[in-house]
Amino acid sequence: MNVALILFELAHHSQLRGEVWGEEIDALAMRRALLRRADVTRCDILTINTYLALRDARATTSYDLAIHFFDPSISIPGALNVLYFQQFYDIERHDLRRLCREYDRVFTPARAIATEHDDVELLPLAVDCDYYKPLTVADEAYRSDTVFIGNAHIRDTSTYIDYLTPLLHSNLAIYGSRWDLPMYAAWRKRWRGVLPIEKAAHAYAGASVALSIHNQRYLKDLGFATTRPLHSLACGRATVSDTNAELARLLPPDASGLRHTSTAKQFQRAVAELVADPVLCTELGSIGRTYVMQYHSWDVRLGELFNSLP
């Protein structure tokens, strides 16, 4: 089987522009997992423009499955065209009923969207546990008490005021793009730049506690859980997160080791408790990695996807 993963133009090689897009992290991890499957011969990451250029040069590959990470995209002839819908930032522009007619299948990691639309299926995000893994030696350059990885514009500043501002007095490390914009000046002193994808495990290894903070609309209205707690737990790092019912389903508090908090004050208390207890951090990180490897690797998730396809 030949598989194409179709990314938005700006998401492909996003690091070359000084950004790291979640869709690219997911596509790279998905590609590695697909190529581990016995039934997959080839997997290419493309954009619309690269596909059209190859088509015009009569150099395209015949694909059996095309997974699109955004819409509008281009239908790949001869392939089962699947949309993995994550465009929550402008969801009002997308007619899900139309998308279900235009694509052979539509999946989303947002439970509320899948629940509302009968033809949209839930497929939670996952993690490459061979890429995100504990490191035996932490690089001193990445040392911190707490680490938050995320692009600034994804969340409202009010969220950062509630969740990050109380930690500014400590050794907080912030990684991601656009933190240099004036509206984020309050947190810039803790910003360490854009973190290359391959350095994420180093940032988690150097921290005592990882922080998972969602866009509150995605969290409360869409039933969406980001990959960040999956990444940090896969790295064996104790993690504190804001939460919703979907995240509690994916990462049950006791079984996964994730510290769920329903308010910013609970979040701060949980962070302080863990930073002060390295033994507990190690225990929760170990529990988390074991759980994520068993239930939320991309190998597991793609097995679920393929089992649902004709």
Short mmCIF file of C-alpha atoms in Angstrom, two decimals:
data_model
loop_
_atom_site.label_atom_id
_atom_site.label_comp_id
_atom_site.label_asym_id
_atom_site.label_seq_id
_atom_site.Cartn_x
_atom_site.Cartn_y
_atom_site.Cartn_z
CA MET A 1 0.00 0.00 0.00
CA ASN A 2 1.19 3.51 -0.88
CA VAL A 3 0.09 6.33 1.43
CA ALA A 4 0.16 10.09 0.94
CA LEU A 5 -0.07 12.54 3.84
CA ILE A 6 -1.24 15.92 2.54
CA LEU A 7 -0.20 18.94 4.61
CA PHE A 8 -1.03 22.63 4.37
CA GLU A 9 1.78 24.51 2.60
CA LEU A 10 2.90 26.43 5.70
CA ALA A 11 2.89 23.29 7.85
CA HIS A 12 5.39 21.40 5.69
CA HIS A 13 8.97 22.15 6.79
CA SER A 14 7.51 24.74 9.15
CA GLN A 15 10.78 24.89 11.09
CA LEU A 16 12.43 26.58 8.12
CA ARG A 17 10.16 29.58 8.82
CA GLY A 18 10.90 29.61 12.53
CA GLU A 19 7.71 27.82 13.55
CA VAL A 20 6.72 24.29 14.49
CA TRP A 21 3.23 23.21 13.42
CA GLY A 22 1.46 20.44 15.26
CA GLU A 23 0.21 18.99 11.98
CA GLU A 24 3.80 18.49 10.86
CA ILE A 25 4.71 16.79 14.14
CA ASP A 26 1.74 14.46 13.67
CA ALA A 27 2.47 13.79 9.99
CA LEU A 28 6.13 12.94 10.63
CA ALA A 29 5.16 10.61 13.47
CA MET A 30 2.38 9.05 11.44
CA ARG A 31 4.77 8.45 8.55
CA ARG A 32 7.25 6.63 10.79
CA ALA A 33 4.46 4.45 12.18
CA LEU A 34 3.02 3.73 8.73
CA LEU A 35 6.40 2.61 7.43
CA ARG A 36 6.63 0.15 10.32
CA ARG A 37 3.48 -1.58 9.06
CA ALA A 38 3.90 -4.66 6.88
CA ASP A 39 1.04 -3.56 4.62
CA VAL A 40 2.58 -0.15 3.80
CA THR A 41 5.27 0.03 1.12
CA ARG A 42 5.62 3.78 0.75
CA CYS A 43 4.52 6.91 2.59
CA ASP A 44 5.10 10.44 1.27
CA ILE A 45 4.40 13.77 2.93
CA LEU A 46 3.14 16.19 0.29
CA THR A 47 1.41 19.52 -0.12
CA ILE A 48 -1.10 20.40 -2.83
CA ASN A 49 1.57 22.27 -4.76
CA THR A 50 4.16 19.50 -4.61
CA TYR A 51 1.54 16.95 -5.72
CA LEU A 52 0.45 19.16 -8.63
CA ALA A 53 4.06 19.78 -9.66
CA LEU A 54 4.74 16.05 -9.68
CA ARG A 55 1.52 15.42 -11.59
CA ASP A 56 2.36 18.02 -14.21
CA ALA A 57 5.81 16.45 -14.59
CA ARG A 58 4.13 13.02 -14.92
CA ALA A 59 6.12 11.88 -11.89
CA THR A 60 3.35 11.11 -9.42
CA THR A 61 3.11 7.88 -7.48
CA SER A 62 -0.09 5.87 -7.43
CA TYR A 63 -1.53 6.10 -3.90
CA ASP A 64 -4.00 3.77 -2.21
CA LEU A 65 -4.70 6.02 0.78
CA ALA A 66 -4.45 9.80 1.11
CA ILE A 67 -4.78 11.39 4.55
CA HIS A 68 -5.47 15.13 4.34
CA PHE A 69 -4.65 17.29 7.34
CA PHE A 70 -6.64 20.30 6.13
CA ASP A 71 -9.39 21.48 3.81
CA PRO A 72 -9.58 22.63 1.07
CA SER A 73 -7.28 20.00 -0.36
CA ILE A 74 -7.07 18.04 -3.59
CA SER A 75 -8.56 14.61 -4.17
CA ILE A 76 -5.91 12.04 -5.05
CA PRO A 77 -7.18 9.90 -7.95
CA GLY A 78 -7.42 6.19 -7.18
CA ALA A 79 -6.91 6.68 -3.46
CA LEU A 80 -9.24 6.48 -0.50
CA ASN A 81 -9.29 10.16 0.50
CA VAL A 82 -9.52 10.68 4.27
CA LEU A 83 -9.76 14.06 6.01
CA TYR A 84 -8.28 14.34 9.51
CA PHE A 85 -10.08 17.53 10.50
CA GLN A 86 -8.30 19.76 13.02
CA GLN A 87 -9.05 23.28 11.73
CA PHE A 88 -10.67 24.38 14.96
CA TYR A 89 -9.33 27.95 14.73
CA ASP A 90 -11.76 28.75 11.89
CA ILE A 91 -14.29 25.97 12.31
CA GLU A 92 -17.15 28.32 11.41
CA ARG A 93 -15.85 28.41 7.82
CA HIS A 94 -16.18 24.66 7.38
CA ASP A 95 -19.37 22.86 6.47
CA LEU A 96 -18.85 19.40 7.96
CA ARG A 97 -21.76 17.97 5.97
CA ARG A 98 -20.13 19.10 2.74
CA LEU A 99 -16.77 17.68 3.83
CA CYS A 100 -18.38 14.31 4.50
CA ARG A 101 -19.65 14.31 0.91
CA GLU A 102 -16.35 15.37 -0.63
CA TYR A 103 -14.09 12.95 1.27
CA ASP A 104 -14.46 9.19 1.52
CA ARG A 105 -14.10 9.39 5.30
CA VAL A 106 -13.76 12.22 7.81
CA PHE A 107 -12.06 11.83 11.19
CA THR A 108 -11.38 14.35 13.95
CA PRO A 109 -9.68 14.32 17.36
CA ALA A 110 -12.47 16.54 18.78
CA ARG A 111 -15.19 14.46 20.43
CA ALA A 112 -17.87 17.17 20.33
CA ILE A 113 -17.54 17.46 16.56
CA ALA A 114 -17.71 13.69 16.09
CA THR A 115 -20.73 13.49 18.39
CA GLU A 116 -22.59 16.25 16.56
CA HIS A 117 -22.00 14.84 13.07
CA ASP A 118 -22.91 11.20 12.44
CA ASP A 119 -20.52 10.86 9.49
CA VAL A 120 -17.51 12.29 11.34
CA GLU A 121 -15.56 9.69 13.32
CA LEU A 122 -13.43 10.24 16.39
CA LEU A 123 -9.71 9.53 16.06
CA PRO A 124 -7.71 10.98 18.97
CA LEU A 125 -4.20 12.22 18.45
CA ALA A 126 -1.24 10.02 19.38
CA VAL A 127 2.53 10.07 19.87
CA ASP A 128 5.64 8.37 18.48
CA CYS A 129 7.00 6.71 21.62
CA ASP A 130 10.30 5.87 19.90
CA TYR A 131 10.86 9.56 19.16
CA TYR A 132 9.44 11.00 22.38
CA LYS A 133 11.23 8.95 25.00
CA PRO A 134 13.12 9.40 28.28
CA LEU A 135 16.75 10.46 27.97
CA THR A 136 19.30 8.99 30.34
CA VAL A 137 21.30 12.23 30.49
CA ALA A 138 19.68 15.67 30.53
CA ASP A 139 21.36 18.50 28.62
CA GLU A 140 22.11 21.32 31.07
CA ALA A 141 21.01 23.86 28.48
CA TYR A 142 17.44 22.62 28.91
CA ARG A 143 17.30 22.61 32.73
CA SER A 144 14.11 24.07 34.23
CA ASP A 145 11.64 23.56 37.05
CA THR A 146 8.70 23.57 34.65
CA VAL A 147 8.45 23.51 30.87
CA PHE A 148 5.67 24.68 28.58
CA ILE A 149 5.86 24.00 24.84
CA GLY A 150 3.33 25.77 22.65
CA ASN A 151 2.96 28.49 20.03
CA ALA A 152 1.79 31.68 21.71
CA HIS A 153 -1.09 32.60 19.39
CA ILE A 154 -2.95 29.31 19.97
CA ARG A 155 -4.29 30.46 23.35
CA ASP A 156 -5.75 33.70 24.71
CA THR A 157 -3.49 35.88 26.83
CA SER A 158 -5.99 35.47 29.67
CA THR A 159 -5.10 31.78 29.76
CA TYR A 160 -1.41 32.60 30.11
CA ILE A 161 -2.19 35.10 32.86
CA ASP A 162 -4.01 32.38 34.80
CA TYR A 163 -1.63 29.49 34.18
CA LEU A 164 1.85 30.86 33.42
CA THR A 165 2.09 34.20 35.20
CA PRO A 166 2.13 32.62 38.70
CA LEU A 167 5.17 30.57 37.61
CA LEU A 168 7.26 33.48 36.35
CA HIS A 169 9.10 33.70 39.68
CA SER A 170 10.43 30.16 39.19
CA ASN A 171 12.66 28.55 36.58
CA LEU A 172 9.94 28.27 33.95
CA ALA A 173 11.00 27.47 30.39
CA ILE A 174 8.70 28.46 27.52
CA TYR A 175 9.29 27.22 23.97
CA GLY A 176 7.35 28.03 20.82
CA SER A 177 6.82 30.64 18.16
CA ARG A 178 5.47 34.21 18.32
CA TRP A 179 6.34 34.80 21.98
CA ASP A 180 8.43 37.73 20.76
CA LEU A 181 5.28 39.67 19.78
CA PRO A 182 4.48 42.70 21.99
CA MET A 183 1.26 41.16 23.36
CA TYR A 184 3.30 38.39 25.03
CA ALA A 185 5.93 40.66 26.60
CA ALA A 186 4.95 39.61 30.13
CA TRP A 187 6.23 36.07 29.50
CA ARG A 188 9.14 36.82 27.17
CA LYS A 189 11.78 36.65 29.90
CA ARG A 190 11.01 32.93 30.25
CA TRP A 191 10.91 32.29 26.52
CA ARG A 192 13.83 30.21 25.22
CA GLY A 193 12.97 30.30 21.53
CA VAL A 194 11.41 27.96 19.00
CA LEU A 195 12.16 24.35 19.91
CA PRO A 196 13.11 22.07 17.01
CA ILE A 197 10.97 18.93 16.92
CA GLU A 198 13.98 16.71 17.55
CA LYS A 199 14.85 18.66 20.72
CA ALA A 200 11.49 18.23 22.49
CA ALA A 201 12.69 15.17 24.41
CA HIS A 202 15.66 17.23 25.67
CA ALA A 203 13.37 19.97 26.96
CA TYR A 204 11.22 17.44 28.81
CA ALA A 205 14.27 15.59 30.17
CA GLY A 206 15.65 18.85 31.57
CA ALA A 207 12.45 19.80 33.42
CA SER A 208 11.02 18.61 36.70
CA VAL A 209 7.42 19.02 35.56
CA ALA A 210 5.79 19.49 32.16
CA LEU A 211 2.80 21.80 31.69
CA SER A 212 -0.13 21.08 29.38
CA ILE A 213 -2.38 24.07 28.71
CA HIS A 214 -5.15 24.04 26.11
CA ASN A 215 -6.96 26.65 24.12
CA GLN A 216 -9.90 26.95 26.49
CA ARG A 217 -12.50 27.01 23.72
CA TYR A 218 -11.12 23.81 22.21
CA LEU A 219 -11.00 22.28 25.66
CA LYS A 220 -14.48 23.22 26.85
CA ASP A 221 -16.55 23.44 23.66
CA LEU A 222 -14.97 20.94 21.28
CA GLY A 223 -13.87 18.13 23.58
CA PHE A 224 -10.36 18.29 22.18
CA ALA A 225 -7.17 17.04 23.85
CA THR A 226 -3.83 18.22 22.52
CA THR A 227 -0.83 15.95 22.00
CA ARG A 228 1.32 17.80 24.53
CA PRO A 229 0.51 15.59 27.55
CA LEU A 230 1.09 12.55 25.33
CA HIS A 231 4.50 13.89 24.31
CA SER A 232 5.61 14.73 27.86
CA LEU A 233 4.33 11.49 29.39
CA ALA A 234 5.99 9.48 26.60
CA CYS A 235 9.22 11.20 27.66
CA GLY A 236 8.63 9.95 31.21
CA ARG A 237 7.97 13.43 32.56
CA ALA A 238 5.43 14.16 35.27
CA THR A 239 2.76 16.38 33.73
CA VAL A 240 0.09 18.75 35.01
CA SER A 241 -2.78 19.68 32.70
CA ASP A 242 -6.02 21.57 32.56
CA THR A 243 -8.66 19.03 31.64
CA ASN A 244 -11.97 18.03 30.12
CA ALA A 245 -13.95 14.81 29.92
CA GLU A 246 -12.17 13.70 26.76
CA LEU A 247 -8.70 14.08 28.27
CA ALA A 248 -9.88 12.16 31.35
CA ARG A 249 -11.06 9.36 29.04
CA LEU A 250 -7.79 9.28 27.13
CA LEU A 251 -5.53 9.66 30.16
CA PRO A 252 -7.35 8.52 33.33
CA PRO A 253 -5.77 10.21 36.37
CA ASP A 254 -4.76 7.08 38.28
CA ALA A 255 -3.86 4.83 35.36
CA SER A 256 -1.93 7.38 33.29
CA GLY A 257 -0.18 9.40 35.98
CA LEU A 258 -1.39 12.68 34.47
CA ARG A 259 -2.34 15.30 37.04
CA HIS A 260 -5.71 16.70 35.92
CA THR A 261 -6.78 20.10 37.25
CA SER A 262 -10.10 21.87 36.71
CA THR A 263 -9.03 25.37 37.78
CA ALA A 264 -5.93 27.53 37.50
CA LYS A 265 -5.50 27.43 41.29
CA GLN A 266 -5.58 23.62 41.29
CA PHE A 267 -3.05 23.72 38.47
CA GLN A 268 -0.64 25.87 40.50
CA ARG A 269 -1.00 23.67 43.60
CA ALA A 270 -0.33 20.51 41.60
CA VAL A 271 2.74 22.02 39.97
CA ALA A 272 4.15 23.16 43.33
CA GLU A 273 3.56 19.73 44.86
CA LEU A 274 5.35 17.91 42.08
CA VAL A 275 8.30 20.30 41.81
CA ALA A 276 8.88 19.69 45.53
CA ASP A 277 8.71 15.90 45.21
CA PRO A 278 11.19 14.45 42.67
CA VAL A 279 10.42 10.87 43.72
CA LEU A 280 6.74 11.32 42.94
CA CYS A 281 7.64 12.97 39.64
CA THR A 282 9.70 9.96 38.63
CA GLU A 283 6.90 7.59 39.61
CA LEU A 284 4.22 9.49 37.68
CA GLY A 285 6.46 9.85 34.65
CA SER A 286 7.11 6.11 34.54
CA ILE A 287 3.40 5.32 34.89
CA GLY A 288 2.62 7.83 32.16
CA ARG A 289 5.07 6.44 29.63
CA THR A 290 3.85 2.89 30.17
CA TYR A 291 0.23 3.94 29.69
CA VAL A 292 0.87 6.07 26.62
CA MET A 293 2.93 3.33 24.95
CA GLN A 294 0.11 0.84 25.49
CA TYR A 295 -2.83 2.98 24.40
CA HIS A 296 -1.72 6.11 22.54
CA SER A 297 1.20 5.40 20.25
CA TRP A 298 0.68 6.12 16.57
CA ASP A 299 1.13 2.39 15.94
CA VAL A 300 -1.95 1.76 18.09
CA ARG A 301 -3.92 4.65 16.60
CA LEU A 302 -3.19 3.68 13.02
CA GLY A 303 -4.30 0.15 13.84
CA GLU A 304 -7.62 1.64 14.92
CA LEU A 305 -7.79 3.71 11.73
CA PHE A 306 -6.99 0.82 9.39
CA ASN A 307 -9.48 -1.45 11.14
CA SER A 308 -12.21 1.07 10.37
CA LEU A 309 -11.34 1.41 6.67
CA PRO A 310 -12.80 -0.83 3.94
#
